[in-house]
Amino acid sequence: MNKRFFLDISGIFAAVLCVIITIFFGRGSKGEYIFYMFSFLISGSLICFSLKDFPFRKEKIQDKFLSELVLLSEEDTVVKTWNILGKNSLVIGKKNKEEDIDIDLSDTYFSGTVSDIHAILNYVDGFWYIEDMQSKNGTQIKGCLENKLYNIKDGQSKLTKKDYIFIGLNKLQIR
């Protein structure tokens, strides 16, 4: 534990102790209103200073634990699965003699719509990104709760859990 964390926990404990002392011992004295005000002021400031550094925003942890890419049929059943856990970069396309393809779509029903090097998945700072490699039929993504397809042309697009990726006419999902 670091020193700052210990000080924060001590401040919270002191603030709670001030409140308890005020509740039990602040009623009988003649200056009880001043004692109440002083005690709540001290406890409020301690709580404020203690809590200001705690991260209340939750990171999107789900994005960091994406572990597989699945090829889906037209009925959304899983046809093929690729493990992407621990990988940094994956090439999506069709197997050929010149390039190493990590996600090979050459044996799929819609393989004719897939370029040799169609797209690249990159893992950067805990998130997966996809980039189209100037493919003939394009790459599109669709969020799992969205109805709109987004065409990827220039740059990279961030992926989140259960997003759909369309490589030509092949439907993939990142999980």
CSV table of N, CA and C in Angstrom, one decimal:
chain,number,residue,atom,x,y,z
A,1,MET,N,0.8,-1.2,0.0
A,1,MET,CA,0.0,0.0,0.0
A,1,MET,C,0.9,1.2,0.0
A,2,ASN,N,0.5,2.2,-0.7
A,2,ASN,CA,1.3,3.4,-0.8
A,2,ASN,C,0.8,4.4,0.3
A,3,LYS,N,1.6,5.4,0.6
A,3,LYS,CA,1.4,6.3,1.7
A,3,LYS,C,0.1,7.1,1.5
A,4,ARG,N,-0.2,7.5,0.2
A,4,ARG,CA,-1.3,8.3,-0.1
A,4,ARG,C,-2.6,7.6,0.2
A,5,PHE,N,-2.6,6.3,-0.1
A,5,PHE,CA,-3.8,5.5,0.2
A,5,PHE,C,-4.0,5.3,1.7
A,6,PHE,N,-3.0,5.2,2.4
A,6,PHE,CA,-3.1,5.1,3.9
A,6,PHE,C,-3.6,6.4,4.5
A,7,LEU,N,-3.1,7.5,4.0
A,7,LEU,CA,-3.7,8.8,4.4
A,7,LEU,C,-5.1,9.0,4.1
A,8,ASP,N,-5.5,8.6,2.9
A,8,ASP,CA,-6.9,8.7,2.5
A,8,ASP,C,-7.8,7.8,3.4
A,9,ILE,N,-7.4,6.6,3.7
A,9,ILE,CA,-8.2,5.7,4.5
A,9,ILE,C,-8.2,6.3,6.0
A,10,SER,N,-7.1,6.8,6.4
A,10,SER,CA,-7.1,7.4,7.8
A,10,SER,C,-8.0,8.6,7.8
A,11,GLY,N,-8.1,9.4,6.8
A,11,GLY,CA,-9.0,10.6,6.7
A,11,GLY,C,-10.5,10.2,6.8
A,12,ILE,N,-10.8,9.1,6.0
A,12,ILE,CA,-12.2,8.6,6.1
A,12,ILE,C,-12.5,8.1,7.5
A,13,PHE,N,-11.6,7.4,8.1
A,13,PHE,CA,-11.8,6.8,9.4
A,13,PHE,C,-12.0,7.9,10.4
A,14,ALA,N,-11.2,9.0,10.3
A,14,ALA,CA,-11.3,10.1,11.2
A,14,ALA,C,-12.6,10.9,11.1
A,15,ALA,N,-13.1,11.0,9.9
A,15,ALA,CA,-14.3,11.7,9.6
A,15,ALA,C,-15.5,10.9,10.2
A,16,VAL,N,-15.5,9.6,10.0
A,16,VAL,CA,-16.5,8.7,10.5
A,16,VAL,C,-16.5,8.8,12.1
A,17,LEU,N,-15.3,8.8,12.6
A,17,LEU,CA,-15.1,8.9,14.1
A,17,LEU,C,-15.7,10.2,14.6
A,18,CYS,N,-15.5,11.3,13.9
A,18,CYS,CA,-16.0,12.6,14.3
A,18,CYS,C,-17.5,12.6,14.3
A,19,VAL,N,-18.1,12.0,13.3
A,19,VAL,CA,-19.6,11.9,13.2
A,19,VAL,C,-20.1,11.1,14.4
A,20,ILE,N,-19.5,10.0,14.7
A,20,ILE,CA,-19.9,9.1,15.8
A,20,ILE,C,-19.8,9.9,17.1
A,21,ILE,N,-18.7,10.5,17.4
A,21,ILE,CA,-18.5,11.3,18.6
A,21,ILE,C,-19.6,12.4,18.7
A,22,THR,N,-19.9,13.1,17.6
A,22,THR,CA,-20.9,14.1,17.6
A,22,THR,C,-22.2,13.6,18.0
A,23,ILE,N,-22.6,12.4,17.4
A,23,ILE,CA,-23.9,11.9,17.7
A,23,ILE,C,-24.1,11.4,19.1
A,24,PHE,N,-23.0,10.8,19.7
A,24,PHE,CA,-23.2,10.3,21.1
A,24,PHE,C,-22.9,11.3,22.2
A,25,PHE,N,-21.9,12.2,21.9
A,25,PHE,CA,-21.5,13.1,23.0
A,25,PHE,C,-21.8,14.6,22.8
A,26,GLY,N,-22.4,14.9,21.7
A,26,GLY,CA,-22.6,16.3,21.4
A,26,GLY,C,-24.0,16.8,21.9
A,27,ARG,N,-24.8,16.0,22.5
A,27,ARG,CA,-26.1,16.4,22.9
A,27,ARG,C,-26.2,17.1,24.2
A,28,GLY,N,-25.4,16.8,25.1
A,28,GLY,CA,-25.5,17.3,26.5
A,28,GLY,C,-24.8,18.6,26.8
A,29,SER,N,-23.9,19.0,26.0
A,29,SER,CA,-23.2,20.2,26.4
A,29,SER,C,-24.0,21.5,25.9
A,30,LYS,N,-23.6,22.6,26.6
A,30,LYS,CA,-24.3,23.9,26.3
A,30,LYS,C,-24.0,24.4,24.9
A,31,GLY,N,-22.9,24.2,24.4
A,31,GLY,CA,-22.5,24.7,23.0
A,31,GLY,C,-22.7,23.6,22.0
A,32,GLU,N,-23.8,22.8,22.1
A,32,GLU,CA,-23.9,21.7,21.2
A,32,GLU,C,-24.0,22.0,19.7
A,33,TYR,N,-24.7,23.2,19.4
A,33,TYR,CA,-24.8,23.6,18.0
A,33,TYR,C,-23.4,23.9,17.4
A,34,ILE,N,-22.6,24.6,18.2
A,34,ILE,CA,-21.3,24.9,17.7
A,34,ILE,C,-20.4,23.6,17.5
A,35,PHE,N,-20.6,22.7,18.5
A,35,PHE,CA,-19.9,21.5,18.4
A,35,PHE,C,-20.3,20.7,17.2
A,36,TYR,N,-21.6,20.6,16.9
A,36,TYR,CA,-22.2,19.9,15.7
A,36,TYR,C,-21.6,20.5,14.5
A,37,MET,N,-21.6,21.9,14.4
A,37,MET,CA,-21.2,22.5,13.2
A,37,MET,C,-19.7,22.3,12.9
A,38,PHE,N,-18.9,22.4,14.0
A,38,PHE,CA,-17.5,22.2,13.9
A,38,PHE,C,-17.2,20.7,13.5
A,39,SER,N,-17.9,19.8,14.1
A,39,SER,CA,-17.6,18.4,13.8
A,39,SER,C,-18.0,18.0,12.4
A,40,PHE,N,-19.1,18.5,11.9
A,40,PHE,CA,-19.5,18.2,10.6
A,40,PHE,C,-18.6,18.9,9.6
A,41,LEU,N,-18.2,20.1,9.9
A,41,LEU,CA,-17.2,20.8,9.0
A,41,LEU,C,-15.9,20.0,8.9
A,42,ILE,N,-15.4,19.6,10.0
A,42,ILE,CA,-14.1,18.8,10.0
A,42,ILE,C,-14.4,17.5,9.2
A,43,SER,N,-15.4,16.8,9.6
A,43,SER,CA,-15.7,15.5,8.9
A,43,SER,C,-15.9,15.6,7.4
A,44,GLY,N,-16.7,16.7,7.1
A,44,GLY,CA,-16.9,16.9,5.6
A,44,GLY,C,-15.7,17.2,4.9
A,45,SER,N,-14.8,18.0,5.4
A,45,SER,CA,-13.5,18.3,4.8
A,45,SER,C,-12.6,17.1,4.6
A,46,LEU,N,-12.6,16.3,5.7
A,46,LEU,CA,-11.8,15.1,5.6
A,46,LEU,C,-12.3,14.1,4.6
A,47,ILE,N,-13.6,14.0,4.5
A,47,ILE,CA,-14.2,13.1,3.5
A,47,ILE,C,-13.9,13.6,2.1
A,48,CYS,N,-14.1,14.9,1.9
A,48,CYS,CA,-13.8,15.5,0.6
A,48,CYS,C,-12.4,15.3,0.2
A,49,PHE,N,-11.4,15.6,1.0
A,49,PHE,CA,-10.0,15.5,0.7
A,49,PHE,C,-9.6,14.0,0.5
A,50,SER,N,-10.3,13.1,1.2
A,50,SER,CA,-10.0,11.7,1.1
A,50,SER,C,-10.5,11.1,-0.2
A,51,LEU,N,-11.7,11.5,-0.6
A,51,LEU,CA,-12.4,10.9,-1.7
A,51,LEU,C,-12.0,11.5,-3.0
A,52,LYS,N,-11.4,12.7,-3.1
A,52,LYS,CA,-11.2,13.4,-4.3
A,52,LYS,C,-10.2,12.6,-5.2
A,53,ASP,N,-9.4,11.8,-4.7
A,53,ASP,CA,-8.4,11.1,-5.5
A,53,ASP,C,-8.8,9.7,-5.9
A,54,PHE,N,-9.9,9.2,-5.3
A,54,PHE,CA,-10.4,7.9,-5.7
A,54,PHE,C,-11.0,7.9,-7.1
A,55,PRO,N,-10.7,6.9,-7.9
A,55,PRO,CA,-11.2,6.9,-9.3
A,55,PRO,C,-12.7,6.3,-9.2
A,56,PHE,N,-13.6,7.2,-9.5
A,56,PHE,CA,-15.0,6.7,-9.5
A,56,PHE,C,-15.5,6.2,-10.8
A,57,ARG,N,-14.7,6.6,-11.9
A,57,ARG,CA,-15.1,6.1,-13.2
A,57,ARG,C,-14.6,4.7,-13.4
A,58,LYS,N,-15.5,3.9,-13.9
A,58,LYS,CA,-15.1,2.5,-14.2
A,58,LYS,C,-14.6,2.5,-15.6
A,59,GLU,N,-13.4,1.8,-15.7
A,59,GLU,CA,-12.9,1.6,-17.1
A,59,GLU,C,-13.7,0.6,-17.8
A,60,LYS,N,-13.6,0.6,-19.1
A,60,LYS,CA,-14.3,-0.5,-19.8
A,60,LYS,C,-13.4,-1.7,-19.8
A,61,ILE,N,-13.6,-2.4,-18.7
A,61,ILE,CA,-12.7,-3.6,-18.5
A,61,ILE,C,-13.1,-4.7,-19.6
A,62,GLN,N,-14.3,-4.7,-20.0
A,62,GLN,CA,-14.7,-5.8,-21.0
A,62,GLN,C,-13.9,-5.7,-22.2
A,63,ASP,N,-13.5,-4.5,-22.7
A,63,ASP,CA,-12.7,-4.4,-23.9
A,63,ASP,C,-11.3,-5.0,-23.8
A,64,LYS,N,-10.8,-5.0,-22.6
A,64,LYS,CA,-9.4,-5.5,-22.4
A,64,LYS,C,-9.4,-7.1,-22.4
A,65,PHE,N,-10.6,-7.7,-22.3
A,65,PHE,CA,-10.6,-9.1,-22.2
A,65,PHE,C,-11.3,-9.8,-23.4
A,66,LEU,N,-11.2,-9.1,-24.5
A,66,LEU,CA,-11.7,-9.8,-25.7
A,66,LEU,C,-10.7,-10.9,-26.1
A,67,SER,N,-11.3,-12.1,-26.3
A,67,SER,CA,-10.4,-13.2,-26.5
A,67,SER,C,-10.6,-14.0,-27.8
A,68,GLU,N,-11.7,-13.7,-28.5
A,68,GLU,CA,-11.9,-14.5,-29.7
A,68,GLU,C,-12.6,-13.7,-30.8
A,69,LEU,N,-12.4,-14.1,-32.0
A,69,LEU,CA,-13.1,-13.6,-33.1
A,69,LEU,C,-13.8,-14.8,-33.8
A,70,VAL,N,-15.1,-14.6,-34.0
A,70,VAL,CA,-15.9,-15.7,-34.6
A,70,VAL,C,-16.5,-15.3,-35.9
A,71,LEU,N,-16.5,-16.3,-36.8
A,71,LEU,CA,-17.2,-16.2,-38.1
A,71,LEU,C,-18.6,-16.7,-37.9
A,72,LEU,N,-19.6,-15.8,-38.3
A,72,LEU,CA,-21.0,-16.2,-38.1
A,72,LEU,C,-21.6,-16.5,-39.4
A,73,SER,N,-22.6,-17.4,-39.3
A,73,SER,CA,-23.4,-17.7,-40.5
A,73,SER,C,-24.5,-16.7,-40.7
A,74,GLU,N,-25.3,-16.8,-41.7
A,74,GLU,CA,-26.4,-15.8,-41.9
A,74,GLU,C,-27.4,-15.9,-40.8
A,75,GLU,N,-27.5,-17.1,-40.1
A,75,GLU,CA,-28.4,-17.3,-39.0
A,75,GLU,C,-27.7,-16.9,-37.6
A,76,ASP,N,-26.6,-16.3,-37.7
A,76,ASP,CA,-25.8,-15.9,-36.5
A,76,ASP,C,-25.3,-17.1,-35.7
A,77,THR,N,-25.1,-18.3,-36.3
A,77,THR,CA,-24.5,-19.4,-35.6
A,77,THR,C,-23.0,-19.4,-35.8
A,78,VAL,N,-22.2,-19.8,-34.9
A,78,VAL,CA,-20.7,-19.8,-35.0
A,78,VAL,C,-20.3,-20.9,-36.0
A,79,VAL,N,-19.5,-20.4,-37.0
A,79,VAL,CA,-19.0,-21.3,-38.0
A,79,VAL,C,-17.5,-21.6,-37.7
A,80,LYS,N,-16.8,-20.6,-37.3
A,80,LYS,CA,-15.4,-20.8,-37.0
A,80,LYS,C,-14.9,-19.8,-35.9
A,81,THR,N,-13.9,-20.2,-35.2
A,81,THR,CA,-13.5,-19.3,-34.1
A,81,THR,C,-11.9,-19.2,-34.1
A,82,TRP,N,-11.4,-18.0,-33.9
A,82,TRP,CA,-10.0,-17.7,-33.8
A,82,TRP,C,-9.7,-17.1,-32.4
A,83,ASN,N,-8.7,-17.7,-31.7
A,83,ASN,CA,-8.3,-17.1,-30.4
A,83,ASN,C,-7.4,-15.9,-30.7
A,84,ILE,N,-7.7,-14.8,-30.1
A,84,ILE,CA,-6.9,-13.5,-30.2
A,84,ILE,C,-6.3,-13.1,-28.9
A,85,LEU,N,-6.5,-13.8,-27.9
A,85,LEU,CA,-5.9,-13.5,-26.6
A,85,LEU,C,-4.4,-13.5,-26.6
A,86,GLY,N,-3.8,-12.5,-26.2
A,86,GLY,CA,-2.3,-12.4,-26.2
A,86,GLY,C,-1.7,-12.0,-27.5
A,87,LYS,N,-2.5,-11.7,-28.5
A,87,LYS,CA,-2.0,-11.3,-29.8
A,87,LYS,C,-1.9,-9.7,-29.8
A,88,ASN,N,-1.1,-9.2,-30.6
A,88,ASN,CA,-0.9,-7.7,-30.8
A,88,ASN,C,-1.5,-7.2,-32.1
A,89,SER,N,-1.3,-8.1,-33.1
A,89,SER,CA,-1.7,-7.7,-34.5
A,89,SER,C,-2.1,-8.9,-35.3
A,90,LEU,N,-3.2,-8.8,-36.0
A,90,LEU,CA,-3.7,-9.9,-36.8
A,90,LEU,C,-4.1,-9.5,-38.2
A,91,VAL,N,-3.7,-10.2,-39.2
A,91,VAL,CA,-4.0,-9.9,-40.5
A,91,VAL,C,-5.2,-10.7,-40.9
A,92,ILE,N,-6.2,-10.1,-41.5
A,92,ILE,CA,-7.4,-10.8,-42.0
A,92,ILE,C,-7.4,-10.8,-43.5
A,93,GLY,N,-7.6,-11.9,-44.1
A,93,GLY,CA,-7.6,-12.0,-45.6
A,93,GLY,C,-7.7,-13.4,-46.0
A,94,LYS,N,-7.1,-13.7,-47.2
A,94,LYS,CA,-7.1,-15.0,-47.8
A,94,LYS,C,-5.7,-15.5,-47.8
A,95,LYS,N,-5.5,-16.8,-47.5
A,95,LYS,CA,-4.2,-17.4,-47.5
A,95,LYS,C,-3.6,-17.3,-48.9
A,96,ASN,N,-2.3,-16.9,-48.9
A,96,ASN,CA,-1.6,-16.8,-50.2
A,96,ASN,C,-0.1,-17.1,-49.9
A,97,LYS,N,0.7,-17.3,-50.9
A,97,LYS,CA,2.1,-17.6,-50.8
A,97,LYS,C,2.9,-16.5,-50.3
A,98,GLU,N,2.5,-15.3,-50.5
A,98,GLU,CA,3.4,-14.1,-50.2
A,98,GLU,C,3.2,-13.6,-48.8
A,99,GLU,N,2.0,-13.7,-48.2
A,99,GLU,CA,1.8,-13.1,-46.9
A,99,GLU,C,1.3,-14.2,-45.9
A,100,ASP,N,1.6,-13.9,-44.6
A,100,ASP,CA,1.1,-14.8,-43.5
A,100,ASP,C,-0.3,-14.2,-43.1
A,101,ILE,N,-1.3,-15.0,-43.2
A,101,ILE,CA,-2.6,-14.5,-42.8
A,101,ILE,C,-3.0,-15.2,-41.5
A,102,ASP,N,-3.4,-14.4,-40.5
A,102,ASP,CA,-3.8,-14.9,-39.2
A,102,ASP,C,-5.3,-15.4,-39.2
A,103,ILE,N,-6.1,-14.6,-39.8
A,103,ILE,CA,-7.6,-14.9,-39.8
A,103,ILE,C,-7.9,-15.2,-41.3
A,104,ASP,N,-7.8,-16.5,-41.7
A,104,ASP,CA,-7.9,-16.9,-43.0
A,104,ASP,C,-9.4,-17.1,-43.4
A,105,LEU,N,-9.9,-16.4,-44.4
A,105,LEU,CA,-11.3,-16.5,-44.8
A,105,LEU,C,-11.4,-17.1,-46.2
A,106,SER,N,-10.3,-17.8,-46.6
A,106,SER,CA,-10.3,-18.4,-48.0
A,106,SER,C,-11.3,-19.5,-48.1
A,107,ASP,N,-11.7,-20.2,-47.1
A,107,ASP,CA,-12.6,-21.3,-47.2
A,107,ASP,C,-14.0,-21.0,-46.8
A,108,THR,N,-14.4,-19.7,-46.7
A,108,THR,CA,-15.7,-19.3,-46.3
A,108,THR,C,-16.6,-19.2,-47.6
A,109,TYR,N,-17.9,-19.2,-47.4
A,109,TYR,CA,-18.9,-19.1,-48.5
A,109,TYR,C,-18.7,-17.9,-49.3
A,110,PHE,N,-18.4,-16.8,-48.6
A,110,PHE,CA,-18.2,-15.5,-49.3
A,110,PHE,C,-16.7,-15.1,-49.5
A,111,SER,N,-15.9,-16.1,-49.8
A,111,SER,CA,-14.4,-15.8,-49.9
A,111,SER,C,-14.1,-15.0,-51.1
A,112,GLY,N,-15.0,-15.0,-52.1
A,112,GLY,CA,-14.8,-14.1,-53.3
A,112,GLY,C,-14.8,-12.6,-53.0
A,113,THR,N,-15.4,-12.3,-51.8
A,113,THR,CA,-15.5,-10.8,-51.5
A,113,THR,C,-14.4,-10.4,-50.6
A,114,VAL,N,-13.4,-11.3,-50.3
A,114,VAL,CA,-12.3,-11.0,-49.4
A,114,VAL,C,-11.0,-10.8,-50.2
A,115,SER,N,-10.3,-9.7,-49.9
A,115,SER,CA,-9.0,-9.4,-50.5
A,115,SER,C,-8.0,-10.3,-49.9
A,116,ASP,N,-6.8,-10.4,-50.5
A,116,ASP,CA,-5.7,-11.2,-50.0
A,116,ASP,C,-5.3,-10.7,-48.6
A,117,ILE,N,-5.1,-9.4,-48.5
A,117,ILE,CA,-4.9,-8.7,-47.2
A,117,ILE,C,-6.0,-7.7,-47.1
A,118,HIS,N,-7.0,-8.1,-46.4
A,118,HIS,CA,-8.2,-7.3,-46.4
A,118,HIS,C,-8.2,-6.2,-45.3
A,119,ALA,N,-7.9,-6.6,-44.0
A,119,ALA,CA,-7.9,-5.7,-42.9
A,119,ALA,C,-6.9,-6.2,-41.8
A,120,ILE,N,-6.6,-5.3,-40.9
A,120,ILE,CA,-5.7,-5.6,-39.8
A,120,ILE,C,-6.3,-5.3,-38.5
A,121,LEU,N,-6.2,-6.2,-37.5
A,121,LEU,CA,-6.6,-5.9,-36.2
A,121,LEU,C,-5.4,-5.6,-35.4
A,122,ASN,N,-5.4,-4.5,-34.6
A,122,ASN,CA,-4.3,-4.1,-33.8
A,122,ASN,C,-4.8,-3.9,-32.3
A,123,TYR,N,-4.0,-4.4,-31.4
A,123,TYR,CA,-4.2,-4.3,-30.0
A,123,TYR,C,-3.3,-3.2,-29.4
A,124,VAL,N,-3.9,-2.1,-29.0
A,124,VAL,CA,-3.2,-0.9,-28.5
A,124,VAL,C,-3.8,-0.4,-27.2
A,125,ASP,N,-3.0,-0.3,-26.2
A,125,ASP,CA,-3.4,0.3,-24.9
A,125,ASP,C,-4.7,-0.3,-24.4
A,126,GLY,N,-4.8,-1.6,-24.5
A,126,GLY,CA,-5.9,-2.4,-23.9
A,126,GLY,C,-7.2,-2.4,-24.8
A,127,PHE,N,-7.1,-1.9,-26.0
A,127,PHE,CA,-8.2,-1.9,-26.9
A,127,PHE,C,-7.9,-2.5,-28.3
A,128,TRP,N,-8.8,-3.1,-28.9
A,128,TRP,CA,-8.7,-3.6,-30.3
A,128,TRP,C,-9.1,-2.6,-31.3
A,129,TYR,N,-8.4,-2.4,-32.4
A,129,TYR,CA,-8.7,-1.5,-33.4
A,129,TYR,C,-8.7,-2.3,-34.8
A,130,ILE,N,-9.5,-1.9,-35.7
A,130,ILE,CA,-9.5,-2.5,-37.0
A,130,ILE,C,-9.2,-1.4,-38.1
A,131,GLU,N,-8.4,-1.8,-39.1
A,131,GLU,CA,-8.0,-0.9,-40.2
A,131,GLU,C,-8.2,-1.7,-41.5
A,132,ASP,N,-8.9,-1.1,-42.4
A,132,ASP,CA,-9.1,-1.6,-43.7
A,132,ASP,C,-7.8,-1.4,-44.5
A,133,MET,N,-7.3,-2.4,-45.3
A,133,MET,CA,-6.1,-2.3,-46.1
A,133,MET,C,-6.4,-2.0,-47.5
A,134,GLN,N,-7.3,-1.0,-47.8
A,134,GLN,CA,-7.7,-0.7,-49.2
A,134,GLN,C,-8.2,-1.9,-49.9
A,135,SER,N,-9.1,-2.6,-49.2
A,135,SER,CA,-9.6,-3.8,-49.8
A,135,SER,C,-10.7,-3.5,-50.9
A,136,LYS,N,-10.9,-4.4,-51.8
A,136,LYS,CA,-11.8,-4.2,-52.9
A,136,LYS,C,-13.3,-4.0,-52.5
A,137,ASN,N,-13.7,-4.8,-51.5
A,137,ASN,CA,-15.1,-4.8,-51.1
A,137,ASN,C,-15.3,-4.1,-49.7
A,138,GLY,N,-14.3,-3.6,-49.2
A,138,GLY,CA,-14.4,-2.8,-47.9
A,138,GLY,C,-14.6,-3.6,-46.7
A,139,THR,N,-14.4,-2.8,-45.6
A,139,THR,CA,-14.6,-3.4,-44.2
A,139,THR,C,-15.6,-2.5,-43.5
A,140,GLN,N,-16.6,-3.1,-42.8
A,140,GLN,CA,-17.6,-2.3,-42.1
A,140,GLN,C,-17.7,-2.9,-40.7
A,141,ILE,N,-18.1,-2.0,-39.8
A,141,ILE,CA,-18.3,-2.4,-38.4
A,141,ILE,C,-19.7,-2.0,-38.0
A,142,LYS,N,-20.3,-2.7,-37.1
A,142,LYS,CA,-21.6,-2.4,-36.5
A,142,LYS,C,-21.6,-2.8,-35.1
A,143,GLY,N,-22.0,-1.8,-34.2
A,143,GLY,CA,-22.1,-2.2,-32.8
A,143,GLY,C,-23.2,-3.2,-32.6
A,144,CYS,N,-23.1,-4.0,-31.5
A,144,CYS,CA,-24.1,-5.0,-31.3
A,144,CYS,C,-25.5,-4.5,-31.0
A,145,LEU,N,-25.6,-3.3,-30.6
A,145,LEU,CA,-26.9,-2.7,-30.3
A,145,LEU,C,-27.3,-1.6,-31.4
A,146,GLU,N,-26.5,-1.5,-32.4
A,146,GLU,CA,-26.8,-0.4,-33.4
A,146,GLU,C,-27.4,-1.1,-34.7
A,147,ASN,N,-28.1,-0.3,-35.4
A,147,ASN,CA,-28.6,-0.7,-36.7
A,147,ASN,C,-27.9,-0.2,-37.9
A,148,LYS,N,-26.9,0.6,-37.7
A,148,LYS,CA,-26.1,1.2,-38.8
A,148,LYS,C,-24.8,0.6,-39.0
A,149,LEU,N,-24.4,0.4,-40.2
A,149,LEU,CA,-23.1,-0.1,-40.6
A,149,LEU,C,-22.2,1.1,-40.8
A,150,TYR,N,-20.9,1.0,-40.3
A,150,TYR,CA,-20.0,2.1,-40.5
A,150,TYR,C,-18.9,1.6,-41.4
A,151,ASN,N,-18.6,2.3,-42.5
A,151,ASN,CA,-17.6,1.9,-43.5
A,151,ASN,C,-16.3,2.4,-43.0
A,152,ILE,N,-15.3,1.6,-42.9
A,152,ILE,CA,-14.0,2.0,-42.5
A,152,ILE,C,-13.2,2.3,-43.8
A,153,LYS,N,-12.7,3.5,-43.9
A,153,LYS,CA,-11.9,3.9,-45.1
A,153,LYS,C,-10.5,4.3,-44.7
A,154,ASP,N,-10.3,5.3,-43.9
A,154,ASP,CA,-9.0,5.8,-43.5
A,154,ASP,C,-8.9,5.7,-42.0
A,155,GLY,N,-7.7,5.3,-41.6
A,155,GLY,CA,-7.5,5.2,-40.1
A,155,GLY,C,-8.0,4.0,-39.5
A,156,GLN,N,-8.0,4.0,-38.2
A,156,GLN,CA,-8.4,2.8,-37.4
A,156,GLN,C,-9.7,3.1,-36.7
A,157,SER,N,-10.5,2.1,-36.5
A,157,SER,CA,-11.8,2.2,-35.7
A,157,SER,C,-11.7,1.3,-34.5
A,158,LYS,N,-12.1,1.8,-33.4
A,158,LYS,CA,-12.0,1.1,-32.1
A,158,LYS,C,-13.1,0.0,-32.1
A,159,LEU,N,-12.8,-1.1,-31.6
A,159,LEU,CA,-13.8,-2.2,-31.4
A,159,LEU,C,-14.2,-2.4,-30.0
A,160,THR,N,-15.4,-2.8,-29.7
A,160,THR,CA,-15.8,-3.1,-28.3
A,160,THR,C,-16.4,-4.5,-28.4
A,161,LYS,N,-16.7,-5.1,-27.2
A,161,LYS,CA,-17.2,-6.5,-27.1
A,161,LYS,C,-18.5,-6.6,-27.9
A,162,LYS,N,-18.6,-7.7,-28.7
A,162,LYS,CA,-19.8,-8.0,-29.5
A,162,LYS,C,-20.0,-7.2,-30.7
A,163,ASP,N,-19.0,-6.3,-31.1
A,163,ASP,CA,-19.2,-5.6,-32.3
A,163,ASP,C,-19.1,-6.6,-33.5
A,164,TYR,N,-19.8,-6.2,-34.5
A,164,TYR,CA,-19.8,-7.0,-35.8
A,164,TYR,C,-18.8,-6.4,-36.7
A,165,ILE,N,-18.1,-7.2,-37.4
A,165,ILE,CA,-17.1,-6.8,-38.4
A,165,ILE,C,-17.5,-7.5,-39.7
A,166,PHE,N,-17.7,-6.7,-40.8
A,166,PHE,CA,-18.0,-7.3,-42.1
A,166,PHE,C,-16.8,-7.2,-43.0
A,167,ILE,N,-16.3,-8.3,-43.3
A,167,ILE,CA,-15.1,-8.4,-44.2
A,167,ILE,C,-15.7,-8.9,-45.5
A,168,GLY,N,-15.9,-7.9,-46.5
A,168,GLY,CA,-16.6,-8.3,-47.7
A,168,GLY,C,-18.1,-8.6,-47.2
A,169,LEU,N,-18.5,-9.8,-47.5
A,169,LEU,CA,-19.8,-10.2,-47.1
A,169,LEU,C,-19.8,-11.2,-45.9
A,170,ASN,N,-18.6,-11.4,-45.4
A,170,ASN,CA,-18.4,-12.3,-44.2
A,170,ASN,C,-18.7,-11.5,-42.9
A,171,LYS,N,-19.5,-12.1,-42.1
A,171,LYS,CA,-19.8,-11.5,-40.8
A,171,LYS,C,-19.0,-12.1,-39.7
A,172,LEU,N,-18.3,-11.3,-39.0
A,172,LEU,CA,-17.4,-11.7,-37.9
A,172,LEU,C,-17.9,-11.0,-36.6
A,173,GLN,N,-17.7,-11.5,-35.4
A,173,GLN,CA,-18.0,-10.8,-34.2
A,173,GLN,C,-16.8,-11.0,-33.2
A,174,ILE,N,-16.5,-9.9,-32.6
A,174,ILE,CA,-15.4,-9.9,-31.6
A,174,ILE,C,-16.0,-10.2,-30.2
A,175,ARG,N,-15.5,-11.1,-29.5
A,175,ARG,CA,-16.0,-11.5,-28.2
A,175,ARG,C,-14.9,-11.6,-27.2
